[in-house]
PDB file of C-alpha atoms in Angstrom:
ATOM      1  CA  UNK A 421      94.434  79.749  92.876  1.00  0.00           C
ATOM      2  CA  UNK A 422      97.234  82.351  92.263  1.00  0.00           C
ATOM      3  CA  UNK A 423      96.596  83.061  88.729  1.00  0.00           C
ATOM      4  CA  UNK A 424      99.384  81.799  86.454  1.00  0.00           C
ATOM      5  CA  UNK A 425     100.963  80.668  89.604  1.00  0.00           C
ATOM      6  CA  UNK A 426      99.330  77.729  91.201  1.00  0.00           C
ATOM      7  CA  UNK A 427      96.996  75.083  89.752  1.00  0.00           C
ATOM      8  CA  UNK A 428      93.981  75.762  90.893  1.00  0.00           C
ATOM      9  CA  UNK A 429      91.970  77.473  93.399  1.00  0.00           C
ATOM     10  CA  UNK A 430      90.082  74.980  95.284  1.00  0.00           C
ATOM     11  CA  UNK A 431      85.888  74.614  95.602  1.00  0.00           C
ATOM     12  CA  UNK A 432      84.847  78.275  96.809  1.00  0.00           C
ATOM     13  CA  UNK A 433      81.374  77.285  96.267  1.00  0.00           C
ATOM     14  CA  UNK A 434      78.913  78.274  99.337  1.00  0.00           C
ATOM     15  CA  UNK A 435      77.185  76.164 101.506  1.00  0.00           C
ATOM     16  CA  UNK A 436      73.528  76.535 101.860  1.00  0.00           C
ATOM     17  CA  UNK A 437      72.401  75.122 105.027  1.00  0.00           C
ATOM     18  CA  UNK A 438      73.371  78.618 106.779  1.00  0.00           C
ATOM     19  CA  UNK A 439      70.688  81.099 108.191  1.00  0.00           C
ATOM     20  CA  UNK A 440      69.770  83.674 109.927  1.00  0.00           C
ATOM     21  CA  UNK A 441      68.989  83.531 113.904  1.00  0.00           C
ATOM     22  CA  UNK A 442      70.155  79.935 113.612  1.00  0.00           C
ATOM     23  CA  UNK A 443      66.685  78.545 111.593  1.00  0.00           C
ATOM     24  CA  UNK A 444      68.846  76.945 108.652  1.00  0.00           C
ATOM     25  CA  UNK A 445      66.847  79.159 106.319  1.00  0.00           C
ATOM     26  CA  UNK A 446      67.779  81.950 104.544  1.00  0.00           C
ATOM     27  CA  UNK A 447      64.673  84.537 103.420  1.00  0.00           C
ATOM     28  CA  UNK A 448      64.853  85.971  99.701  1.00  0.00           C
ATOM     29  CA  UNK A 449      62.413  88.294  98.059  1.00  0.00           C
ATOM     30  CA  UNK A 450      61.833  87.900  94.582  1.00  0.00           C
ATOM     31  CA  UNK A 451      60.325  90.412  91.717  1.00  0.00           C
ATOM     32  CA  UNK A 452      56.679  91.061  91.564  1.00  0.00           C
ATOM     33  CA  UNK A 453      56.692  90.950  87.748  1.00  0.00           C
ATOM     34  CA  UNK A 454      56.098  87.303  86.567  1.00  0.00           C
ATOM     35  CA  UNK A 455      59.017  85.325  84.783  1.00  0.00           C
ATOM     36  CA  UNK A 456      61.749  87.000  86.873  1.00  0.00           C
ATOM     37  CA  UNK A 457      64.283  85.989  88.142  1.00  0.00           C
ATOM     38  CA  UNK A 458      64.947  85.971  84.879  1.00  0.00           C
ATOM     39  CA  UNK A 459      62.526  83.894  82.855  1.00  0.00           C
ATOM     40  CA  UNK A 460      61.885  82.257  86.319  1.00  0.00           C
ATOM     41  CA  UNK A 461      65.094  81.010  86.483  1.00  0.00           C
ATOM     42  CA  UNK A 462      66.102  80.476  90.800  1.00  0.00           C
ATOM     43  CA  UNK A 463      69.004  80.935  92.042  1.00  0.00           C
ATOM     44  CA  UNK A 464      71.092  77.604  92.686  1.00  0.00           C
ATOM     45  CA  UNK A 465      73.967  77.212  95.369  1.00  0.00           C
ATOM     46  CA  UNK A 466      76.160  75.455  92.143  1.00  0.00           C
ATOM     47  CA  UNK A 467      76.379  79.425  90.568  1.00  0.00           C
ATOM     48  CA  UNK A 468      77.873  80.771  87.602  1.00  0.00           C
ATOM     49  CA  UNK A 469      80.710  81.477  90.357  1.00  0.00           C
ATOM     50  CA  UNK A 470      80.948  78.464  91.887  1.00  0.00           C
ATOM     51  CA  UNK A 471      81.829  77.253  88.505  1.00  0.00           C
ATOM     52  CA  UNK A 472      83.887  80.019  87.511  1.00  0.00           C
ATOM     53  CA  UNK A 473      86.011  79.249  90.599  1.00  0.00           C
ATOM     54  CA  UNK A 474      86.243  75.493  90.022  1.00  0.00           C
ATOM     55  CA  UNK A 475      87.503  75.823  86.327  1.00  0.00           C
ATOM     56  CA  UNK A 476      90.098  77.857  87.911  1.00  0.00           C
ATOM     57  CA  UNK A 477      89.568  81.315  86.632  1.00  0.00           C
ATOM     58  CA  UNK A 478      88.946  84.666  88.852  1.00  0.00           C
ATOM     59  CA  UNK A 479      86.602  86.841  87.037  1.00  0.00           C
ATOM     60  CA  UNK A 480      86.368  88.719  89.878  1.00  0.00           C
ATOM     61  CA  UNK A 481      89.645  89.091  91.273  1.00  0.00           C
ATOM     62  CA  UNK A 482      90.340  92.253  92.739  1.00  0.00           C
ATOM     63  CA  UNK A 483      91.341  94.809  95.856  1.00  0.00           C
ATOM     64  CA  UNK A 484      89.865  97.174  97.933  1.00  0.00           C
ATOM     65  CA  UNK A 485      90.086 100.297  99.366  1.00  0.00           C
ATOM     66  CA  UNK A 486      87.717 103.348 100.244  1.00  0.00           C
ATOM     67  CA  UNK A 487      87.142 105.838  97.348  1.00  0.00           C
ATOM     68  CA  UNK A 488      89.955 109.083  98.320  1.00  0.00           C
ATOM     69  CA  UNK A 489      88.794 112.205  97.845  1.00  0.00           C
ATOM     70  CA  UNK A 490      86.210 112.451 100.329  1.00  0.00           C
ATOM     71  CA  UNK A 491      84.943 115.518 101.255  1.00  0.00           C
ATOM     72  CA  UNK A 492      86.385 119.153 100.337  1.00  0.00           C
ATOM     73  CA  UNK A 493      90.223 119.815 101.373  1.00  0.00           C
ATOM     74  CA  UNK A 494      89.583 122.629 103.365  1.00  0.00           C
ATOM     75  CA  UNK A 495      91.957 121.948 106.395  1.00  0.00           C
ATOM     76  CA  UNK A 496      90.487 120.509 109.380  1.00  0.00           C
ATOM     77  CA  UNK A 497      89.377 122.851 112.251  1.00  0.00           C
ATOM     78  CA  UNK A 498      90.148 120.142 114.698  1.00  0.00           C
ATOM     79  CA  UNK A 499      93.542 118.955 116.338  1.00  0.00           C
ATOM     80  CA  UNK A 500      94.686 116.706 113.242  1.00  0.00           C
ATOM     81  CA  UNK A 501      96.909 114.259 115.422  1.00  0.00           C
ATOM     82  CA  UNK A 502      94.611 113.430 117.759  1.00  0.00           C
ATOM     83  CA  UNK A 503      91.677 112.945 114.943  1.00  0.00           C
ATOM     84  CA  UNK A 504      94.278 110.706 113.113  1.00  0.00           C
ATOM     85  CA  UNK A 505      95.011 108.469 115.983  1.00  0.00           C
ATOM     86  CA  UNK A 506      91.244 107.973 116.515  1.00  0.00           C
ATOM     87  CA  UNK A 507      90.999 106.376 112.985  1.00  0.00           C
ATOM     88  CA  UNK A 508      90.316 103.013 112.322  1.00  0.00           C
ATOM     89  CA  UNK A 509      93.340 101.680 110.833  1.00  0.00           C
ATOM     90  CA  UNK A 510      91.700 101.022 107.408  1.00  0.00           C
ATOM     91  CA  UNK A 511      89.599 104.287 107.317  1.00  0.00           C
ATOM     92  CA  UNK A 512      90.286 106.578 104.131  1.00  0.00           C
ATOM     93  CA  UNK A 513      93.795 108.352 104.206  1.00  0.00           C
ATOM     94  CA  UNK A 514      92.227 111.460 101.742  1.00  0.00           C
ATOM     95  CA  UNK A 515      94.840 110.914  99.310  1.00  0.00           C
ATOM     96  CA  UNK A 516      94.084 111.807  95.853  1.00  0.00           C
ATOM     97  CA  UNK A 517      93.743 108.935  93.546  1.00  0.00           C
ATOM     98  CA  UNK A 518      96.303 108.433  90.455  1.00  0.00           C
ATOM     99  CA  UNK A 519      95.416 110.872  87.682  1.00  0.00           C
ATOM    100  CA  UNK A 520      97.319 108.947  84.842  1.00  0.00           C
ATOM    101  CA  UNK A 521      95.960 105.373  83.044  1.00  0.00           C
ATOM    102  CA  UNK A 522      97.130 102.737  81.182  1.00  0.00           C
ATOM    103  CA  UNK A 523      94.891 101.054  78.848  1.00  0.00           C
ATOM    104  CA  UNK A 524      92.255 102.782  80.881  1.00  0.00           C
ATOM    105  CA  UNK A 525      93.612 101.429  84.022  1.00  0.00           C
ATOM    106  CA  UNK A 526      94.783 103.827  86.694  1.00  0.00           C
ATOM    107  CA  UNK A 527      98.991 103.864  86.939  1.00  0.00           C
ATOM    108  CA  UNK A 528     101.473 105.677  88.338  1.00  0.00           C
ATOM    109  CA  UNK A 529     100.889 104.548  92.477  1.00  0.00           C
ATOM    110  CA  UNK A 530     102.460 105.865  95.347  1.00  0.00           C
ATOM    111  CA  UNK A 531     105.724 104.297  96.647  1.00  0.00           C
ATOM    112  CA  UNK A 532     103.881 103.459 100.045  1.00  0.00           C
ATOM    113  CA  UNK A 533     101.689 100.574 101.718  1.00  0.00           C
ATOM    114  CA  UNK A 534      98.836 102.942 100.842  1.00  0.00           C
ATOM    115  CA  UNK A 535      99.744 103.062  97.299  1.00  0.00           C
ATOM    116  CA  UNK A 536      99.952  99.719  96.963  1.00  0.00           C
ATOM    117  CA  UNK A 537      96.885  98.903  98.670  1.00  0.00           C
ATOM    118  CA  UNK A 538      95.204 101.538  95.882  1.00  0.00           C
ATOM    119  CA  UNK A 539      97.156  99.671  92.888  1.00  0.00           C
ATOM    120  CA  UNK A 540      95.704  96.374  94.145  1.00  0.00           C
ATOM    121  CA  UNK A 541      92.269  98.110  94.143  1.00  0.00           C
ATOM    122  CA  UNK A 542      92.090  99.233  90.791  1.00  0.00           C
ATOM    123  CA  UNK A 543      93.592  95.709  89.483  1.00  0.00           C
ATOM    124  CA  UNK A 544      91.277  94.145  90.995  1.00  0.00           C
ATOM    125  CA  UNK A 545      88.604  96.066  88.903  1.00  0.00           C
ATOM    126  CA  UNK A 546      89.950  95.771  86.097  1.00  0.00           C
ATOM    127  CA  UNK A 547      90.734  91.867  86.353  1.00  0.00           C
ATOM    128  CA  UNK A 548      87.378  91.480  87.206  1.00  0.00           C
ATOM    129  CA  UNK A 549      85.597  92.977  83.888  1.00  0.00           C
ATOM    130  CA  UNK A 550      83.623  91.743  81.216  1.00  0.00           C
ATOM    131  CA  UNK A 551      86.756  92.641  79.211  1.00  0.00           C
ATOM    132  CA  UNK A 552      88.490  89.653  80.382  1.00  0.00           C
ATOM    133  CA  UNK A 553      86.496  87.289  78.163  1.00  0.00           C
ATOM    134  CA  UNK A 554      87.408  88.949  75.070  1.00  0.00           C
ATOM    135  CA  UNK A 555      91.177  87.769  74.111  1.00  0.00           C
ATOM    136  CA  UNK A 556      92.703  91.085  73.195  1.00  0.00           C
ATOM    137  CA  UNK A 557      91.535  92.927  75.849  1.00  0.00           C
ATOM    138  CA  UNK A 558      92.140  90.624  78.613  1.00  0.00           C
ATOM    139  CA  UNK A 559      96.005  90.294  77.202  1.00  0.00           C
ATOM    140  CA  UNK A 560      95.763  94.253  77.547  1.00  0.00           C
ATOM    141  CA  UNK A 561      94.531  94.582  80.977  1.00  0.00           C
ATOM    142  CA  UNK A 562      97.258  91.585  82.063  1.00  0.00           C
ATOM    143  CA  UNK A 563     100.271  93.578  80.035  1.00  0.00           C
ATOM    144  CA  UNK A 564      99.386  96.541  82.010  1.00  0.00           C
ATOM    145  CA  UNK A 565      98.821  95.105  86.001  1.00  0.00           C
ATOM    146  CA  UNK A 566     101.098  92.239  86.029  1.00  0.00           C
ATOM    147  CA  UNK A 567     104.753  92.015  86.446  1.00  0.00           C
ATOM    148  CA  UNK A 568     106.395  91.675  83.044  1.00  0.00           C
ATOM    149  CA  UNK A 569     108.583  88.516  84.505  1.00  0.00           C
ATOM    150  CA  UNK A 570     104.779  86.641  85.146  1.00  0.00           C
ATOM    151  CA  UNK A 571     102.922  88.196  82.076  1.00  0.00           C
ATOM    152  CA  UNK A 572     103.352  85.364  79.348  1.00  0.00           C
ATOM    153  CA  UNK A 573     102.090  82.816  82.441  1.00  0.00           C
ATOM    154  CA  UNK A 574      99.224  84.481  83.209  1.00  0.00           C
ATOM    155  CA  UNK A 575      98.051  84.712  79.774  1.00  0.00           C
ATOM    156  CA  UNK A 576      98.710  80.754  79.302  1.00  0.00           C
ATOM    157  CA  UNK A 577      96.636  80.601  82.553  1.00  0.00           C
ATOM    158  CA  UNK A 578      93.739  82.451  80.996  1.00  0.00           C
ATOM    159  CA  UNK A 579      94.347  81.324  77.446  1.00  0.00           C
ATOM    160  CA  UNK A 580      93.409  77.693  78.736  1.00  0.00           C
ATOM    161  CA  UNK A 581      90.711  79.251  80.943  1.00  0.00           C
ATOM    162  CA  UNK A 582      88.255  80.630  78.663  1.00  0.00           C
ATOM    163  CA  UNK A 583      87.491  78.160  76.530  1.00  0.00           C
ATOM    164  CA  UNK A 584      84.229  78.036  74.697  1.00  0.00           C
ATOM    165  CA  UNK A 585      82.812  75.819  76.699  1.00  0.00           C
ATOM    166  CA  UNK A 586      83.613  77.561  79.366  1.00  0.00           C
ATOM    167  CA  UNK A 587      82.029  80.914  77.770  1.00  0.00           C
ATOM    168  CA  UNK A 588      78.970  79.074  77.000  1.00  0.00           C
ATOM    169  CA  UNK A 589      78.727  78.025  80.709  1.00  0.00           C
ATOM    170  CA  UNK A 590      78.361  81.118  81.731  1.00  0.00           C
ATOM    171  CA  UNK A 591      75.754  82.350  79.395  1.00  0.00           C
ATOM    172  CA  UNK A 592      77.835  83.668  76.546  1.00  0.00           C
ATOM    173  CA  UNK A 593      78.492  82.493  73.097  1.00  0.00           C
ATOM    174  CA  UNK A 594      81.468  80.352  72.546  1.00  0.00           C
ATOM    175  CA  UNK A 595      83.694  83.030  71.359  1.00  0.00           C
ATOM    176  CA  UNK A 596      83.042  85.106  74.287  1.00  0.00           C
ATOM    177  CA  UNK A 597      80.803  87.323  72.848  1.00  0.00           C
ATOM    178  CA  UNK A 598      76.940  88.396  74.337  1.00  0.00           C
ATOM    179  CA  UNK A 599      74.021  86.893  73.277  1.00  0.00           C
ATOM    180  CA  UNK A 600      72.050  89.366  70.999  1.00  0.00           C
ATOM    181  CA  UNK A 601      69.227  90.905  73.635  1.00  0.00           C
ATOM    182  CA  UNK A 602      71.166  90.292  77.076  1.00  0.00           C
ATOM    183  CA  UNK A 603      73.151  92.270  78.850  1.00  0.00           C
ATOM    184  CA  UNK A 604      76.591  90.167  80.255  1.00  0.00           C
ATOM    185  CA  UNK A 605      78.001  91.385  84.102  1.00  0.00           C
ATOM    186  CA  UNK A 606      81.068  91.052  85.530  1.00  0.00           C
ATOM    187  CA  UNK A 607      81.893  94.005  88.073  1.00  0.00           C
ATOM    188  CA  UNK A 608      83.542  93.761  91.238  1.00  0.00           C
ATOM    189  CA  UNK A 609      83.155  96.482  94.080  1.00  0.00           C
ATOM    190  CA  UNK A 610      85.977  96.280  96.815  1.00  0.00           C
ATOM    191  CA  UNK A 611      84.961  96.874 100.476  1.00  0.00           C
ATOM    192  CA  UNK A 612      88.086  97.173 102.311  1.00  0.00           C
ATOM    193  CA  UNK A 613      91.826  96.595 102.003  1.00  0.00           C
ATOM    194  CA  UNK A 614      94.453  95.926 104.524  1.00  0.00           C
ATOM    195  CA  UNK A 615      98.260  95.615 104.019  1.00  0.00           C
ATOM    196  CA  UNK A 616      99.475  92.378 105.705  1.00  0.00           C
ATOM    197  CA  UNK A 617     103.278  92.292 104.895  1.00  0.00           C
ATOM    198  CA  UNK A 618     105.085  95.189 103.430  1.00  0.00           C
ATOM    199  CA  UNK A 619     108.979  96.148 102.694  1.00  0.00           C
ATOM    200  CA  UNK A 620     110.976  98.838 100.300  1.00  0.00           C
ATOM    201  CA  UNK A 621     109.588  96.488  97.547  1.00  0.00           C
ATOM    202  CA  UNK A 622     106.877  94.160  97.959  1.00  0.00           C
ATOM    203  CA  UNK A 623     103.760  94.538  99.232  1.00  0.00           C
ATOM    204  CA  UNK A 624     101.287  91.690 100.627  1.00  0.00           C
ATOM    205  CA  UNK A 625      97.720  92.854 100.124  1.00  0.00           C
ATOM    206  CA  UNK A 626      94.204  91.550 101.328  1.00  0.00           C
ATOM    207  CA  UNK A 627      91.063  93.039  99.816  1.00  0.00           C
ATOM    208  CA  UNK A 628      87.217  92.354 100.652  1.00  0.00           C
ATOM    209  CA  UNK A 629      85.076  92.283  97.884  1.00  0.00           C
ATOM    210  CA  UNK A 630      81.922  92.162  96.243  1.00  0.00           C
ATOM    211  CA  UNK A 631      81.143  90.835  92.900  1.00  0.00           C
ATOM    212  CA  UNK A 632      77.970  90.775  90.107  1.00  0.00           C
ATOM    213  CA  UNK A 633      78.035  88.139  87.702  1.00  0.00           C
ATOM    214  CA  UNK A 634      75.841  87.185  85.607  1.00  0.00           C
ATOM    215  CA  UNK A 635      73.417  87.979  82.161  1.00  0.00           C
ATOM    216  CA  UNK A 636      70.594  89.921  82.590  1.00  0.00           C
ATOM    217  CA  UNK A 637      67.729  88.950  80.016  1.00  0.00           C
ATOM    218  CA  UNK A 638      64.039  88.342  80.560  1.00  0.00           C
ATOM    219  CA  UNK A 639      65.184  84.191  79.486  1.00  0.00           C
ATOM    220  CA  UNK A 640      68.396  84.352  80.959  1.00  0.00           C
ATOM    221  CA  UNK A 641      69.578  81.056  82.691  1.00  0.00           C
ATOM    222  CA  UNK A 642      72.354  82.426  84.698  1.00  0.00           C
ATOM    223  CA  UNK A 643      70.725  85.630  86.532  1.00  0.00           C
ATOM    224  CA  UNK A 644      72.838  87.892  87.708  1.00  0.00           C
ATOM    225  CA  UNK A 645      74.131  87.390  91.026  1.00  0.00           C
ATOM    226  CA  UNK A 646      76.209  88.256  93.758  1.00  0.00           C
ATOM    227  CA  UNK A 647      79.164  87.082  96.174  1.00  0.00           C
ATOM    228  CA  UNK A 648      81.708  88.197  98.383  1.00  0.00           C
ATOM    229  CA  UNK A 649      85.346  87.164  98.860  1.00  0.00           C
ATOM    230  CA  UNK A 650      88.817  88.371  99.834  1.00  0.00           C
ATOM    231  CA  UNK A 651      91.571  88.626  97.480  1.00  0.00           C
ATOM    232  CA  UNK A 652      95.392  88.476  98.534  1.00  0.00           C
ATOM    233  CA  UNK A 653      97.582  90.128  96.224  1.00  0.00           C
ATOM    234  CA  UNK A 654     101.382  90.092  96.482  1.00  0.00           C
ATOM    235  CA  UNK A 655     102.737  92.995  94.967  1.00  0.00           C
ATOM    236  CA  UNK A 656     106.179  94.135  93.844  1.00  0.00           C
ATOM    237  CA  UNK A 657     107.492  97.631  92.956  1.00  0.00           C
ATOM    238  CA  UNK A 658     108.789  97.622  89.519  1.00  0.00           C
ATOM    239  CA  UNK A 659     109.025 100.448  86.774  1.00  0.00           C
ATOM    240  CA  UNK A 660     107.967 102.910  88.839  1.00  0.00           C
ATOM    241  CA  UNK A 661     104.364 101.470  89.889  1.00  0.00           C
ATOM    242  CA  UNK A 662     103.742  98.481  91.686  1.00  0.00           C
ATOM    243  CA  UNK A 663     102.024  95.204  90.147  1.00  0.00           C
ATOM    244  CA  UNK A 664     100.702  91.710  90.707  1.00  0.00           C
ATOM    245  CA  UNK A 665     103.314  89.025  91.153  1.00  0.00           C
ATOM    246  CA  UNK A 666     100.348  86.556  92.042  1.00  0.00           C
ATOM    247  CA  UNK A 667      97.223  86.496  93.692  1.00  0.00           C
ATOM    248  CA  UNK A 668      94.470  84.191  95.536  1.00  0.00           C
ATOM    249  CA  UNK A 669      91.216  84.238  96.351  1.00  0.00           C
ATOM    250  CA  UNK A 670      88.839  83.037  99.218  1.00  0.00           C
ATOM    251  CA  UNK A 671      85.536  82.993 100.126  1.00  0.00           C
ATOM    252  CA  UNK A 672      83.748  85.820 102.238  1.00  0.00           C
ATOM    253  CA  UNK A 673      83.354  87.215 104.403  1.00  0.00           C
ATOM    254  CA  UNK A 674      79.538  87.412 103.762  1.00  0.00           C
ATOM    255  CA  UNK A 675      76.772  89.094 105.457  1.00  0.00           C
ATOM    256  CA  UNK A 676      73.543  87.484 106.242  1.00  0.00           C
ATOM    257  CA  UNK A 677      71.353  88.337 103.075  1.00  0.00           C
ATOM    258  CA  UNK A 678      68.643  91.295 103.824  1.00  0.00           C
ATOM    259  CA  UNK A 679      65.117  91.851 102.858  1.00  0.00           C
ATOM    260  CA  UNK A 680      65.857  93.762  99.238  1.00  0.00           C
ATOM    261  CA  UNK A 681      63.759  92.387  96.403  1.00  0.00           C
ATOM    262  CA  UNK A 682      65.556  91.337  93.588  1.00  0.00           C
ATOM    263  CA  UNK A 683      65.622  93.717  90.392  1.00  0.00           C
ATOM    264  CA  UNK A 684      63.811  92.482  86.971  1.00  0.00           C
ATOM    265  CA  UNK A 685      66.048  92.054  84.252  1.00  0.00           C
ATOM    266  CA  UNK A 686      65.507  95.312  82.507  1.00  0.00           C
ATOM    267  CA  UNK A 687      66.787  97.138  85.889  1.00  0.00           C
ATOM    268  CA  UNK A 688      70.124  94.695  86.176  1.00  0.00           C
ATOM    269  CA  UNK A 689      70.490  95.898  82.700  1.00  0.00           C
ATOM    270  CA  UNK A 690      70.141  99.417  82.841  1.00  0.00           C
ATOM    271  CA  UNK A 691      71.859  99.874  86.066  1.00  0.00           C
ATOM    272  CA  UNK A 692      74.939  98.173  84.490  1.00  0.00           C
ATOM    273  CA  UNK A 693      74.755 100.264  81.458  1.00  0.00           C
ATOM    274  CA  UNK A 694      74.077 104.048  83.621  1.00  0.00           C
ATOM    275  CA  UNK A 695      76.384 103.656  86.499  1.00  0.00           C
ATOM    276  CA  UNK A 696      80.124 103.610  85.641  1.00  0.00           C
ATOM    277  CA  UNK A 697      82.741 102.699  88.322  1.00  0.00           C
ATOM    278  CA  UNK A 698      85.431 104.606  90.182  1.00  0.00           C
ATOM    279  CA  UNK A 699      89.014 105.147  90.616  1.00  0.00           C
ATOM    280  CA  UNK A 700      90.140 103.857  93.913  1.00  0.00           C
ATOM    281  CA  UNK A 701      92.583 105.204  96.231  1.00  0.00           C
ATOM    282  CA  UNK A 702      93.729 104.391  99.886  1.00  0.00           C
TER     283      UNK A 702
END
């Protein structure tokens, strides 16, 4: 779906008759503590995000891009051309992120493919936060990374989006709130960007993500989870920062699922609650 642009987005629900080596079964570790995952809740191939997508909302929209400011800025010892042209063409340029916000969101982006691919980043972060199911907040975050010719659709969009019943289907109370004792997650981490189109103007931007979603409580019905998609952003350079004319979202792509045991609860919780995110830059 291209939020407050198209209809819908189409099933993005995953399949579950993939595996690893080609055995049609996929391995997963779960906590040694009884009544996790959580309140011994499993995890279902119809997710909270499978669900999320079919009702037509992106709670985890969003862009990527490596985190700038790598490293010191000493000057590099080595021939710089011939470092740069052995760079992957997505690898981190070592620009400096933004150092304004907006509403908490990072502003004020580069008139470049990189800065756009940055922008898209941070939206992307942003759009996919637990703020978006409170109604001021999300009109906030949409006033601030949208184009102001597409904001009043996009808030229609989302208006008709997050009803109660939708709230309730993903664990929450009906007027978006979080159940007294859980802890509600919506974060998205972006991978990798690439710009596919670009001109004085617009920019067309891919991003690979990865997204938690889900509430984290010892009875919790809806464990947290996790996913991966790419997000296409179209872009336009207006007011001196570039934002989202529209957007869509796909899934993967995913890699096969590792070993890792899954975290209790209390640990989903706590992580969520210690470790803050970043500003992104290209």
């Amino acid at each position: 779906m291209s939020l407050g642009d198209e209809p819908g987005y189409g099933d993005a629900s995953r399949g579950e008759d993939g595996g690893y080596g080609g055995s049609g079964q996929t391995r997963t570790r779960l906590p040694d503590r009884p009544g996790d995952v959580y309140g011994g809740a499993r995890r279902r191939g119809s997710s909270s995000r499978s669900l999320i997508t079919v009702v037509g909302v992106v709670v985890l929209l969003i862009a990527a891009i490596a985190f700038a400011n790598r490293g010191d800025d000493s000057p590099s010892s080595g021939g710089e051309s011939g470092d740069k042209a052995k760079t992957s063409p997505t690898a981190a340029s070592g620009d400096h992120p933004v150092n304004s916000k907006v509403a908490g969101i990072p502003s004020g982006f580069p008139h470049t493919a990189e800065g756009a691919e940055s922008a898209a980043a941070n939206y992307a972060v942003a759009l996919g936060s637990a703020d978006m199911f409170d109604k001021a907040s999300r009109d906030q975050i949409l006033a601030t990374v949208i184009t102001s010719s597409r904001v009043t659709g996009f808030e229609a969009t989302l208006d008709k989006a997050y009803t109660p019943q939708f709230n309730k289907n993903v664990g929450l109370n009906e007027d978006g709130s979080t159940p007294q004792g859980y802890t509600f997650v919506s974060r998205t981490s972006p991978i990798g960007t690439k710009t596919t189109e670009s001109s004085n103007t617009t920019a067309t931007v891919e991003v690979w993500c990865s997204g938690l979603l889900g509430l984290a409580g010892e009875n919790s019905t809806n464990p947290v989870t996790s996913s991966w998609f790419t997000i296409t952003m179209k872009l336009e350079w207006a007011g001196g920062d570039w934002k989202i004319v529209t957007h869509s979202q796909k899934d993967g792509p995913a890699p096969v699922p590792g070993d890792d045991r899954a975290s209790s609860a209390d640990d989903i919780a706590k992580a969520v609650e210690e470790y803050g995110g970043f500003t992104y830059a290209r």
